[in-house]
Short mmCIF file of C-alpha atoms in Angstrom, two decimals:
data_model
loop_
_atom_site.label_atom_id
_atom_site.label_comp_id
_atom_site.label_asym_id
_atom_site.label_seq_id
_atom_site.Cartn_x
_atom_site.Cartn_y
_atom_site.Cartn_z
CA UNK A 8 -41.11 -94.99 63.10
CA UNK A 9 -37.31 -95.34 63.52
CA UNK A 10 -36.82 -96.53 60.03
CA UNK A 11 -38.58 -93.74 58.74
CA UNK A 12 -36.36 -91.01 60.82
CA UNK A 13 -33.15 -92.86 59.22
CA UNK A 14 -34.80 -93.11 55.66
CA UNK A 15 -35.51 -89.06 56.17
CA UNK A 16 -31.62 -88.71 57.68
CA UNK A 17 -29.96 -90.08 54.61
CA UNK A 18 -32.08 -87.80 52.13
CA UNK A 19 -31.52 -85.22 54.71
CA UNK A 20 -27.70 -85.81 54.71
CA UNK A 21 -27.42 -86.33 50.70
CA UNK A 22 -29.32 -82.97 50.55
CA UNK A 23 -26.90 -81.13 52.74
CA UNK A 24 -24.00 -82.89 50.70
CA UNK A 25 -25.46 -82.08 47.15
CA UNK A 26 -25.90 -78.10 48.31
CA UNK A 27 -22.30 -78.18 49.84
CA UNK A 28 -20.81 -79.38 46.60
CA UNK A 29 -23.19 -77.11 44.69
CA UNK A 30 -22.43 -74.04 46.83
CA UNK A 31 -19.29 -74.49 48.69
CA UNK A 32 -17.68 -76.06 45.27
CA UNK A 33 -18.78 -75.75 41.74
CA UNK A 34 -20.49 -72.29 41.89
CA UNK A 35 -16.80 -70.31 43.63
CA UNK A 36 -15.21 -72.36 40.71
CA UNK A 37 -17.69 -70.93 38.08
CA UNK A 38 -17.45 -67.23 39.68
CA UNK A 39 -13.76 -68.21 39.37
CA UNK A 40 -13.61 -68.94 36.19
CA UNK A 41 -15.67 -66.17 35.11
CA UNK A 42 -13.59 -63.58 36.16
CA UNK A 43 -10.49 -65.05 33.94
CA UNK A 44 -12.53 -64.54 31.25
CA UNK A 45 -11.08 -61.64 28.36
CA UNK A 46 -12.55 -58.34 29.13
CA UNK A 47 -11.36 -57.70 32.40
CA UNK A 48 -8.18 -56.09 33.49
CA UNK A 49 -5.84 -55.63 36.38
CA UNK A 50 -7.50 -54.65 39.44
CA UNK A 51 -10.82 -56.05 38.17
CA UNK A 52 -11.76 -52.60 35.90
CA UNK A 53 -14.60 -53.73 34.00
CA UNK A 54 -13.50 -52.50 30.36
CA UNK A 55 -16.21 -53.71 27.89
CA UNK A 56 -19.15 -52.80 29.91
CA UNK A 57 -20.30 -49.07 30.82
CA UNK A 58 -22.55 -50.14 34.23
CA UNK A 59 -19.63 -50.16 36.25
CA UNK A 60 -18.37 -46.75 37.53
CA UNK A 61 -14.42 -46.59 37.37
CA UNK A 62 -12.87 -43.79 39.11
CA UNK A 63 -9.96 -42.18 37.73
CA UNK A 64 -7.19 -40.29 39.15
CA UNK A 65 -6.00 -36.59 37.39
CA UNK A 66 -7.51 -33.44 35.93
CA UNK A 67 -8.18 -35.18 32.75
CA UNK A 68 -10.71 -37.08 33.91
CA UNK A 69 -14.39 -36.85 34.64
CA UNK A 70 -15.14 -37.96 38.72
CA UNK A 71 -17.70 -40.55 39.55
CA UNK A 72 -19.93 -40.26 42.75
CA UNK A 73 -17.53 -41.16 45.94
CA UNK A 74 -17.54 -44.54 47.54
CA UNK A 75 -18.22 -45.56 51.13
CA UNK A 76 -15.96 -48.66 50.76
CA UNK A 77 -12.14 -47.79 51.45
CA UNK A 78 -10.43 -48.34 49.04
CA UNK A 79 -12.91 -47.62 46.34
CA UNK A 80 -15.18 -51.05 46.23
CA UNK A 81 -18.81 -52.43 46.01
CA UNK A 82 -20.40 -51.04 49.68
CA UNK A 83 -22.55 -48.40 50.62
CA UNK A 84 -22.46 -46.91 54.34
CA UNK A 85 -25.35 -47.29 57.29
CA UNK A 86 -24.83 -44.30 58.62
CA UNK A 87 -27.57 -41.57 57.91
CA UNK A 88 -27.81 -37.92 57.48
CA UNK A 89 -27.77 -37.34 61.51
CA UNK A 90 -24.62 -39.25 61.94
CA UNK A 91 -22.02 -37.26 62.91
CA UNK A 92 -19.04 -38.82 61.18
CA UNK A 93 -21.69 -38.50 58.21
CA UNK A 94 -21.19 -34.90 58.09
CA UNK A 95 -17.97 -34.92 59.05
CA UNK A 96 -17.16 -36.81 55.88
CA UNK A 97 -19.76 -34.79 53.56
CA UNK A 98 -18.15 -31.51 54.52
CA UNK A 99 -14.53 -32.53 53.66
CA UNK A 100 -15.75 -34.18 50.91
CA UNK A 101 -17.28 -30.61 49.54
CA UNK A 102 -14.51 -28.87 50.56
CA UNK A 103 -11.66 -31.75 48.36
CA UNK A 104 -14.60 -31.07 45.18
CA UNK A 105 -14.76 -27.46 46.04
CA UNK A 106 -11.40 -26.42 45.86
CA UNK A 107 -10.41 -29.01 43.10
CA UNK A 108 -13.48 -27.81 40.76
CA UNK A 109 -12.52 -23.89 41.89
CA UNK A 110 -15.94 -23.42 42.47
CA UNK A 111 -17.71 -22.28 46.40
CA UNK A 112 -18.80 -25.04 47.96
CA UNK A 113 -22.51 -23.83 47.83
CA UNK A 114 -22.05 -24.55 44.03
CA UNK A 115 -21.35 -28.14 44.26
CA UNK A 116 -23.93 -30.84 43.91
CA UNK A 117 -25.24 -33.17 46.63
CA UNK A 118 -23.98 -36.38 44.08
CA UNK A 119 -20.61 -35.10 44.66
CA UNK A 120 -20.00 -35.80 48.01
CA UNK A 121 -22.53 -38.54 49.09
CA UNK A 122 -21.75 -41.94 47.89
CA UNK A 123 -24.38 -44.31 46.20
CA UNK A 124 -25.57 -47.35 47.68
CA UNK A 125 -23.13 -49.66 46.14
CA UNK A 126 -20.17 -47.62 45.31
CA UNK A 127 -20.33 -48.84 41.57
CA UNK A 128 -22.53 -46.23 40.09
CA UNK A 129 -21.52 -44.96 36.74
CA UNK A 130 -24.02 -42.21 36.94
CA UNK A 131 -23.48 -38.84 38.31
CA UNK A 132 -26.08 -35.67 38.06
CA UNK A 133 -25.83 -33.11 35.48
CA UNK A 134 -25.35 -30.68 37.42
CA UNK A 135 -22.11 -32.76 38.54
CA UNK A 136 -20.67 -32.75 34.87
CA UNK A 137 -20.95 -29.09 33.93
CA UNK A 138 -18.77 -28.79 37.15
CA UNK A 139 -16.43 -30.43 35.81
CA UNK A 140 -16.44 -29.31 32.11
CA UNK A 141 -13.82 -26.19 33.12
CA UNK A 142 -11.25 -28.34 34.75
CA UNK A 143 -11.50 -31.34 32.17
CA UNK A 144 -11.14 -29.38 28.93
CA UNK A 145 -8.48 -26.86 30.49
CA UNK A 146 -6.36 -30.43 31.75
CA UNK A 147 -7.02 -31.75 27.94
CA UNK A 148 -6.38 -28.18 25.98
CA UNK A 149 -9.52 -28.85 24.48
CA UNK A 150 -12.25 -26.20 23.88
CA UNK A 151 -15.21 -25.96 26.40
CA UNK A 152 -18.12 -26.64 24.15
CA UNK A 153 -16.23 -29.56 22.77
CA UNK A 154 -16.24 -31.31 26.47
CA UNK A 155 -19.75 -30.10 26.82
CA UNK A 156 -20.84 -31.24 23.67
CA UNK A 157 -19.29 -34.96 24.85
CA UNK A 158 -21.02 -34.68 28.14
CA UNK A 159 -24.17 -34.38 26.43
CA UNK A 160 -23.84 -36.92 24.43
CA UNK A 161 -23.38 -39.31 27.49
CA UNK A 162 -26.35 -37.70 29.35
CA UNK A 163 -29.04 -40.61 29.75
CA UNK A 164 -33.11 -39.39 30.58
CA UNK A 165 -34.83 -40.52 33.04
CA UNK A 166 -35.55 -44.36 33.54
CA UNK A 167 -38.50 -45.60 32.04
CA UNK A 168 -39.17 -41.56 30.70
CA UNK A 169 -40.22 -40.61 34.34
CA UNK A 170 -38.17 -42.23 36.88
CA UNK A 171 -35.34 -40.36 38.43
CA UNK A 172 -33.28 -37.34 36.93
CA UNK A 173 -31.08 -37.13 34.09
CA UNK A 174 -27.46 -38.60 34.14
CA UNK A 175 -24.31 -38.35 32.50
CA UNK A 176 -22.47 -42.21 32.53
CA UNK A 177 -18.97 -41.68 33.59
CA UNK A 178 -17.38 -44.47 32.40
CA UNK A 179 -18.61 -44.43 29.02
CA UNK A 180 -17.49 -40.16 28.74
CA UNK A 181 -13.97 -41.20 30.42
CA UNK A 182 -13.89 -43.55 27.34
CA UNK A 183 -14.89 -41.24 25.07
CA UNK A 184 -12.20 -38.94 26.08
CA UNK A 185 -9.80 -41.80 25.35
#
C-alpha cells in the first residue's frame, strides 16, 4: 500500500511538472512569440484584421462603442443598469456624444454610451453611424451621401439572417476612409 502511494506521487509530481512547463513555460513563450509576428503595430492595433474595434481620436473618424476598461482595453464592467455610478457614467457619456455629434441627447443611440462586454467590439448600431455621417464628412470636406454611401457599404445583417440587428464594422469604414 505504501509503494503504491509513492508509485502514484511520482506520476503525480511528473504531472504537475509536465503542466508547469506546458503552462507556466512554452505556451507565454508561444503567446510571446505570436504577438512579434508582422501585422501588428505599436500599441498592439490589430491592422490586418477587421474583428477588433480600434478607437480613433478626431472628427475624421467614425467612434466605436465606449469601453469599460480605462484606458481603452479588453474588459467589460459588473455593474448593472441600477448602479448608480452606472448612470452616472451613461449620462456624461450622452452628454460628451451629444454635444460632439450636435445632436439632443434624446437623439443618440443606447450603443453610444454603454460599452460592450469586452471593449473590443468593432460593431456599432446603425442608428450610431448616421449620427455620425454629418460630423465625419464635414471634418473630411467630403459630400454627405458619399460617407453614407461608405457606411452602407460596411453595414453587416444580422448573424445567421436572424440573430441580432444590423451593424456597421468600424474598423473596416475607418479603413476605408484611409
Amino acid at each position: 500500500m505504501v509503494e503504491d502511494f509513492g508509485r502514484q506521487a511520482v506520476a503525480g509530481l511528473r504531472v504537475l511538472l509536465a503542466l508547469t512547463l506546458l503552462t507556466g513555460v512554452l505556451y507565454p513563450a508561444a503567446v510571446w512569440g505570436v504577438s512579434r509576428l508582422p501585422g501588428l503595430r505599436a500599441h498592439a492595433e490589430a491592422v490586418d484584421t477587421a474583428l477588433v474595434g480600434v478607437d480613433r481620436e478626431g472628427d475624421e473618424w467614425f467612434r466605436t462603442r465606449p469601453s469599460a476598461a480605462t484606458p481603452p482595453a479588453s474588459g467589460g464592467s459588473n455593474k448593472g443598469e441600477r448602479n448608480a455610478d452606472h448612470d452616472a457614467v451613461v449620462a456624461g457619456r450622452r452628454t460628451a456624444v451629444a454635444r460632439r455629434e450636435g445632436v439632443p441627447e434624446e437623439r443618440v443611440p443606447q450603443d453610444a454610451v454603454t460599452a460592450s462586454a469586452s471593449g473590443l467590439d468593432p460593431h456599432i448600431s446603425t442608428a450610431y453611424a448616421q449620427l455620425q455621417v454629418p460630423r465625419v464628412a464635414r471634418a473630411r470636406g467630403l459630400p454627405e451621401d458619399r460617407v453614407r454611401a461608405l457606411v452602407a457599404r460596411h453595414t453587416e445583417g444580422r448573424a445567421a439572417g436572424v440573430l441580432g440587428e444590423p451593424g456597421v464594422n468600424v474598423t473596416a469604414l475607418n479603413r476605408a476612409l484611409g
